[in-house]
XYZ file of N, CA and C in Angstrom:
558
model
N 125.092 105.634 26.738
C 123.863 105.222 26.359
C 124.277 103.600 26.321
N 123.160 102.883 27.047
C 123.453 101.446 27.000
C 122.568 100.676 25.664
N 123.525 100.056 25.031
C 123.070 99.350 24.043
C 121.730 98.574 24.229
N 121.108 98.237 23.143
C 119.643 97.284 23.305
C 120.269 96.139 23.416
N 121.457 95.549 22.873
C 121.478 94.268 23.231
C 122.014 93.816 24.464
N 122.580 95.061 25.438
C 123.010 94.755 26.646
C 121.927 94.969 27.486
N 120.942 95.671 27.125
C 119.758 95.415 27.814
C 118.726 94.396 27.884
N 119.035 93.649 26.676
C 118.340 92.578 26.469
C 119.030 91.323 27.194
N 120.118 91.383 27.633
C 120.913 90.414 28.240
C 120.677 90.626 29.754
N 120.426 92.108 30.126
C 120.372 92.412 31.586
C 119.080 91.680 32.087
N 117.728 92.029 31.296
C 116.459 91.674 31.563
C 116.390 90.230 32.326
N 116.923 89.345 31.848
C 116.710 87.991 32.351
C 117.457 87.867 33.780
N 118.681 88.630 34.075
C 119.009 88.476 35.033
C 118.316 89.465 36.337
N 117.595 90.456 35.814
C 116.791 91.157 36.759
C 115.850 90.374 37.262
N 115.161 89.734 35.938
C 113.985 88.806 36.439
C 114.399 87.679 37.524
N 115.541 87.171 37.075
C 115.825 86.125 38.194
C 116.137 86.616 39.531
N 116.830 87.491 39.861
C 117.076 88.031 40.990
C 115.654 88.802 41.669
N 114.856 89.393 40.806
C 113.625 89.759 41.327
C 112.594 88.582 41.856
N 112.742 87.314 41.119
C 111.664 86.291 41.542
C 112.570 85.754 42.900
N 113.502 85.851 43.239
C 114.329 85.291 44.346
C 113.870 86.282 45.609
N 114.078 87.512 45.204
C 113.584 88.662 46.207
C 112.031 88.497 46.547
N 111.227 88.454 45.424
C 109.849 88.144 45.789
C 109.422 86.956 46.563
N 110.244 86.030 46.279
C 110.031 84.330 47.235
C 110.258 84.771 48.537
N 111.253 85.470 48.855
C 111.877 85.977 50.214
C 110.755 86.785 50.884
N 110.408 87.679 50.153
C 109.358 88.433 50.626
C 108.057 88.065 50.930
N 107.594 87.240 50.174
C 106.325 86.289 50.510
C 106.873 85.346 51.446
N 107.675 84.709 51.430
C 108.161 83.905 52.805
C 107.963 84.466 53.909
N 108.564 85.792 54.069
C 108.540 86.449 55.356
C 107.096 87.070 55.608
N 106.487 87.364 54.844
C 105.202 87.754 55.125
C 103.944 86.404 55.662
N 104.114 85.839 54.692
C 103.048 84.382 54.993
C 103.435 83.544 56.090
N 102.792 83.116 56.766
C 103.495 82.083 58.041
C 103.433 80.600 57.284
N 104.137 80.495 56.350
C 104.432 79.378 55.584
C 106.074 78.959 55.446
N 106.563 77.790 55.556
C 107.862 77.664 55.574
C 107.932 76.884 54.068
N 108.495 78.213 53.018
C 108.958 77.945 51.892
C 110.136 76.911 51.650
N 110.817 76.770 52.806
C 112.290 76.294 52.779
C 111.953 74.697 52.514
N 110.775 74.393 53.006
C 110.769 72.877 52.870
C 110.597 72.308 51.538
N 110.780 73.367 50.573
C 111.036 73.069 48.914
C 112.417 72.957 48.717
N 113.279 73.231 49.647
C 114.533 72.997 49.189
C 115.103 71.679 48.883
N 116.383 71.390 48.812
C 116.918 70.224 48.305
C 117.417 69.400 49.561
N 116.535 67.999 49.763
C 116.915 67.180 50.700
C 117.490 66.162 50.237
N 118.769 65.861 50.145
C 119.359 64.878 49.659
C 118.853 63.289 49.858
N 118.699 62.751 48.786
C 118.432 61.327 48.529
C 116.772 60.842 49.140
N 115.918 62.088 48.695
C 114.606 61.919 49.084
C 113.784 62.369 47.984
N 112.498 61.829 47.701
C 111.921 62.141 46.650
C 111.104 63.273 47.006
N 110.935 63.927 48.228
C 110.460 65.209 48.497
C 111.655 66.271 48.210
N 112.671 65.675 48.219
C 114.027 66.905 48.015
C 114.305 66.959 46.683
N 113.753 66.382 45.662
C 113.884 66.416 44.160
C 113.732 67.524 43.914
N 112.558 68.159 44.008
C 112.096 69.758 43.377
C 113.233 70.741 43.921
N 113.943 70.553 44.594
C 114.947 71.291 45.322
C 116.075 71.543 44.314
N 116.217 70.743 43.552
C 117.091 70.655 42.446
C 116.973 72.093 41.631
N 115.924 72.221 41.261
C 115.554 73.522 40.769
C 115.229 74.900 41.588
N 114.632 74.397 42.847
C 114.039 75.458 43.689
C 115.138 75.988 44.568
N 115.890 75.337 44.883
C 117.028 75.738 45.932
C 117.493 77.036 45.539
N 117.853 77.542 44.160
C 118.318 78.802 44.142
C 117.491 80.108 44.628
N 116.118 79.902 44.600
C 115.409 80.642 44.849
C 114.766 80.944 46.274
N 115.140 80.173 47.156
C 114.820 79.919 48.552
C 115.934 80.553 49.307
N 115.534 81.128 50.081
C 116.851 81.686 51.017
C 116.018 82.057 52.577
N 117.037 81.717 53.615
C 116.620 81.618 54.946
C 116.343 82.996 55.394
N 116.851 84.029 55.219
C 116.762 85.309 55.542
C 117.154 86.471 54.500
N 116.788 87.553 54.822
C 117.404 88.555 53.827
C 118.793 88.855 53.771
N 119.132 88.567 54.690
C 121.080 88.686 54.726
C 121.532 87.583 54.182
N 120.880 86.450 54.172
C 121.281 85.291 53.304
C 120.950 85.626 51.889
N 119.879 86.150 51.356
C 119.553 86.736 49.998
C 120.633 87.719 49.552
N 120.904 88.704 50.343
C 121.746 89.749 49.906
C 123.064 89.095 49.754
N 123.592 88.293 50.746
C 124.834 87.598 50.562
C 125.044 87.156 49.017
N 123.889 86.334 48.527
C 123.910 85.790 47.211
C 123.705 86.814 46.311
N 122.913 87.852 46.155
C 122.340 88.916 45.091
C 123.197 89.304 44.800
N 124.509 89.868 45.451
C 125.501 90.808 44.959
C 126.565 89.882 43.931
N 127.121 88.951 44.716
C 128.022 88.248 43.564
C 127.086 87.615 42.445
N 125.967 86.967 42.446
C 125.132 86.413 41.424
C 124.972 87.609 40.304
N 124.456 88.773 40.921
C 124.643 89.935 40.023
C 125.808 89.838 38.892
N 126.872 90.211 39.842
C 128.348 90.377 38.920
C 128.438 88.953 38.143
N 128.472 87.776 38.883
C 128.956 86.654 38.087
C 127.843 86.469 36.707
N 126.701 86.705 37.109
C 125.651 86.631 35.804
C 125.932 87.414 34.828
N 126.199 88.622 35.169
C 126.670 89.920 34.050
C 127.776 89.474 33.310
N 128.658 88.892 34.115
C 130.118 88.581 33.323
C 129.728 87.337 32.318
N 128.873 86.579 32.869
C 128.663 85.297 32.003
C 127.817 85.651 30.894
N 126.648 86.563 30.905
C 125.837 86.840 29.920
C 126.619 87.662 28.970
N 127.440 88.442 29.461
C 128.320 89.263 28.406
C 129.484 88.602 27.933
N 129.887 87.618 28.340
C 131.007 87.292 27.646
C 130.695 85.747 26.656
N 129.720 85.161 27.225
C 129.241 83.785 26.482
C 128.210 83.960 25.652
N 128.501 83.112 24.557
C 127.415 83.462 23.561
C 126.146 82.644 23.689
N 126.029 81.363 24.350
C 125.072 80.982 25.119
C 125.014 80.637 26.347
N 124.894 81.768 27.205
C 125.045 82.022 28.584
C 123.994 80.853 29.332
N 122.762 81.146 28.826
C 121.606 80.601 29.785
C 121.636 79.134 29.730
N 121.950 78.291 28.758
C 122.077 76.862 28.899
C 123.201 76.621 30.010
N 124.242 77.163 29.905
C 125.385 77.053 30.720
C 124.845 77.148 32.005
N 124.115 78.232 32.395
C 123.907 78.617 33.537
C 122.652 77.486 34.241
N 121.913 77.047 33.266
C 121.004 75.991 33.805
C 121.848 74.522 33.939
N 122.846 74.399 33.285
C 123.752 73.199 33.258
C 124.099 73.259 34.688
N 124.708 74.605 35.116
C 125.487 74.679 36.656
C 124.459 74.175 37.687
N 123.276 74.611 37.548
C 122.353 74.827 38.528
C 121.935 73.403 38.629
N 121.625 72.608 37.451
C 121.091 71.102 37.352
C 122.170 70.308 37.993
N 123.613 70.708 37.345
C 124.638 69.727 37.842
C 125.008 69.641 39.340
N 124.943 70.921 39.947
C 124.988 71.300 41.343
C 123.955 70.506 41.864
N 122.783 70.670 41.544
C 121.556 70.178 42.446
C 121.714 68.550 42.385
N 122.045 67.757 41.237
C 122.161 66.603 41.246
C 123.418 65.760 42.101
N 124.458 66.706 42.173
C 125.381 66.044 42.854
C 125.239 66.363 44.369
N 124.746 67.344 44.651
C 123.961 67.797 46.147
C 123.080 66.723 46.587
N 122.217 66.574 45.471
C 120.990 65.314 46.017
C 121.641 63.862 45.987
N 122.531 63.676 45.344
C 122.948 62.432 45.550
C 124.155 62.240 46.493
N 124.947 63.221 46.571
C 126.118 63.034 47.780
C 126.115 63.946 48.813
N 125.071 65.012 49.161
C 125.275 66.089 50.200
C 124.868 65.472 51.476
N 125.129 66.093 52.507
C 124.618 65.915 53.867
C 123.034 66.000 53.955
N 122.657 65.102 54.866
C 121.202 64.892 55.057
C 120.920 66.232 55.786
N 120.459 67.102 55.035
C 119.885 68.527 55.684
C 119.239 69.171 54.376
N 118.376 70.051 54.772
C 117.715 71.086 53.732
C 118.747 71.933 53.179
N 118.850 71.956 51.857
C 119.838 72.930 51.192
C 119.328 74.075 50.613
N 119.389 75.225 50.931
C 118.718 76.159 50.255
C 119.604 77.423 49.762
N 119.245 78.345 48.710
C 119.930 79.485 48.434
C 120.634 79.354 46.769
N 121.087 80.499 46.528
C 121.720 80.450 45.216
C 123.203 80.350 45.099
N 123.823 80.150 46.521
C 125.457 80.052 46.700
C 125.816 78.841 45.871
N 125.241 77.913 45.624
C 125.856 76.764 44.695
C 126.061 77.593 43.170
N 124.842 78.286 42.868
C 125.227 78.726 41.483
C 126.477 79.948 41.434
N 126.516 80.552 42.634
C 127.499 81.600 42.719
C 128.753 80.903 42.558
N 129.133 79.794 43.564
C 130.268 79.137 43.213
C 130.512 78.205 41.916
N 129.419 77.957 41.465
C 129.419 77.186 40.252
C 130.341 78.441 38.935
N 129.683 79.392 39.141
C 129.885 80.379 38.062
C 131.068 81.086 38.279
N 131.953 81.154 39.518
C 133.279 81.257 39.893
C 134.084 80.384 39.002
N 133.674 79.100 39.244
C 134.526 77.856 39.100
C 134.684 77.971 37.420
N 133.341 78.209 36.723
C 133.110 78.284 35.376
C 133.941 79.180 34.725
N 133.885 80.518 35.199
C 134.703 81.751 34.611
C 136.019 81.423 34.572
N 136.375 80.821 35.842
C 137.867 80.678 35.925
C 138.174 79.637 35.099
N 137.777 78.484 34.827
C 137.862 77.142 34.152
C 138.047 78.110 32.476
N 137.078 78.504 32.210
C 137.142 78.971 30.616
C 138.345 79.868 30.276
N 138.484 80.849 31.401
C 139.915 81.689 31.052
C 140.887 80.941 30.825
N 141.250 80.032 32.065
C 142.448 79.104 31.732
C 142.690 78.205 30.518
N 141.268 77.673 30.095
C 141.198 76.764 28.796
C 141.478 77.784 27.628
N 140.625 78.681 27.354
C 140.667 79.390 26.347
C 141.665 80.419 26.017
N 142.340 80.784 26.857
C 143.634 81.752 26.678
C 143.264 82.871 25.700
N 142.062 83.395 25.681
C 141.849 84.521 25.046
C 141.748 85.590 26.094
N 141.857 86.978 25.560
C 142.278 88.107 26.143
C 140.930 88.387 27.181
N 139.695 88.167 26.587
C 138.555 88.421 27.517
C 138.470 87.463 28.278
N 138.345 86.283 28.159
C 138.266 85.262 29.186
C 139.488 85.170 30.270
N 140.522 85.532 29.892
C 141.486 85.581 30.883
C 141.223 86.713 31.794
N 141.083 87.840 31.312
C 140.690 89.327 32.165
C 139.526 88.930 33.065
N 138.605 88.278 32.679
C 137.192 87.888 33.502
C 137.691 86.944 34.427
N 138.623 85.686 34.136
C 139.118 84.948 35.077
C 139.773 85.664 36.170
N 140.700 86.248 35.617
C 141.771 87.068 36.836
C 140.601 88.007 37.632
N 139.652 88.861 36.990
C 138.730 89.671 37.771
C 138.041 88.618 38.883
N 137.546 87.690 38.268
C 136.618 86.912 39.139
C 137.578 86.035 40.394
N 138.931 85.841 39.926
C 139.948 85.226 41.089
C 140.275 86.122 41.891
N 140.422 87.577 41.487
C 140.710 88.659 42.611
C 139.320 88.777 43.410
N 138.232 88.854 42.986
C 136.814 89.344 43.700
C 136.641 88.081 44.534
N 136.521 86.842 43.960
C 135.635 85.716 44.679
C 136.760 84.553 44.915
N 138.171 84.747 44.759
C 139.091 83.501 44.818
C 139.197 82.973 46.362
N 139.196 83.971 47.132
C 139.479 83.466 48.775
C 137.828 82.761 49.135
N 136.921 83.308 48.544
C 135.764 83.059 48.819
C 135.414 81.448 48.241
N 136.006 81.209 46.934
C 136.068 79.808 46.558
C 136.735 78.907 47.514
N 137.866 79.300 47.868
C 138.737 78.468 48.553
C 138.244 78.068 49.773
N 137.570 79.240 50.344
C 137.386 78.981 51.949
C 135.789 78.615 51.871
N 135.115 78.615 51.053
C 133.731 78.389 50.966
C 133.314 77.041 50.846
N 134.355 76.302 50.265
C 134.209 74.467 49.817
C 134.555 73.848 51.061
N 135.222 74.354 52.183
C 135.942 73.437 53.202
C 134.828 72.993 53.975
N 134.780 71.866 54.741
C 133.804 71.130 55.185
C 133.528 71.888 56.587
N 132.565 72.293 56.937
C 132.190 72.784 58.305
C 130.976 71.914 58.743
N 131.375 71.080 59.765
C 130.269 69.894 60.045
C 129.351 70.434 60.957
N 129.585 71.498 61.692
C 128.567 72.022 62.824
C 127.804 73.321 62.274
N 127.813 73.860 61.076
C 127.638 74.813 60.418
C 126.229 74.577 59.651
N 125.515 75.683 59.576
C 124.530 75.481 58.748
C 124.358 75.963 57.278
N 125.642 76.461 57.025
C 126.032 76.858 55.893
C 126.348 75.352 54.951
N 125.861 75.629 53.841
C 125.625 74.152 52.968
C 126.945 74.184 52.070
N 128.195 74.015 52.962
C 129.657 73.884 52.130
C 129.563 72.901 51.419
N 128.875 71.604 51.347
C 128.816 70.788 50.325
C 128.059 71.177 49.243
N 127.011 72.139 49.250
C 126.545 72.774 48.068
C 127.442 73.950 47.374
N 128.303 74.518 48.201
C 129.530 75.289 47.432
C 130.238 74.292 46.753
N 130.831 73.469 47.447
C 131.696 72.413 46.579
C 131.043 71.803 45.569
N 129.657 71.540 45.635
C 129.082 70.660 44.354
C 129.145 71.791 43.262
N 128.499 72.877 43.669
C 128.522 74.082 42.595
C 129.561 74.359 41.687
N 131.057 74.520 42.701
C 132.239 74.750 42.005
C 132.637 73.420 41.232
N 132.470 72.283 41.328
C 132.642 70.946 40.574
C 131.751 71.061 39.551
N 130.611 71.518 39.545
C 129.539 71.367 38.248
C 130.233 72.773 37.560
N 130.519 73.789 38.014
C 131.132 74.933 37.253
C 132.615 74.538 36.518
N 133.267 73.905 37.129
C 134.338 73.131 36.554
C 134.280 72.219 35.452
N 133.117 71.479 35.530
C 132.565 70.279 34.639
C 132.012 70.924 33.460
N 131.061 72.018 33.576
C 130.707 72.790 32.517
C 131.658 73.582 31.793
N 132.603 74.229 32.353
C 133.723 74.951 31.892
C 134.408 74.070 31.000
N 134.873 73.078 31.477
C 135.582 72.136 30.262
C 134.729 71.444 29.150
N 133.588 71.204 29.546
C 132.692 70.748 28.468
C 132.333 71.912 27.493
N 132.191 72.962 27.792
C 131.601 73.802 26.914
C 132.840 74.978 26.423
N 134.075 74.778 26.915
C 135.302 75.719 26.160
C 136.295 74.744 25.401
N 137.148 75.350 24.598
C 138.032 74.747 23.804
C 139.400 75.084 24.417
N 140.158 74.403 24.685
C 141.463 74.587 25.146
C 142.469 75.058 23.947
N 143.215 76.179 24.281
C 144.000 76.686 23.268
C 145.337 76.954 23.945
N 146.248 76.806 23.112
C 147.527 77.169 23.637
C 147.900 78.481 22.912
N 148.831 78.953 23.897
C 149.192 80.564 23.489
C 150.211 80.403 22.398
């Protein structure tokens, strides 16, 4: 039987993922380019993309590739951290601001910046806190997503993949992990 507390933690994750899917479905049905609300670095019209970018996806394949790791990483974060949602919001905003300031001049969309931010965050917390649960989660995340983290932040100048969004997501997760965890010695 699933505990009430666990159900309560799962609802916001399901709502977030459902909104992402709803936006993609509406975008596929209505002949309107929702991706114009993505993040366009160093422009005023790109500023709303800081918050909207995670909800916008170019295709259902793009959405699926973000949904599965995001569900896993959000689940690990909300079940292991006391104040998970402010951490998640800080990663989204940090990634968006860094990308808006320093990213390539292109529309950036998708939740992969948050995915990379959560990977870096959970690994950073595990290393710094040195507690069984945080170390176990860091190891699991490293095994599941370590290769993705290492290859996803490498520059691909001719690609439509926002490698810089991945990079700034990871940097944001690292910074939030350092700021919100306490370093402990074994």
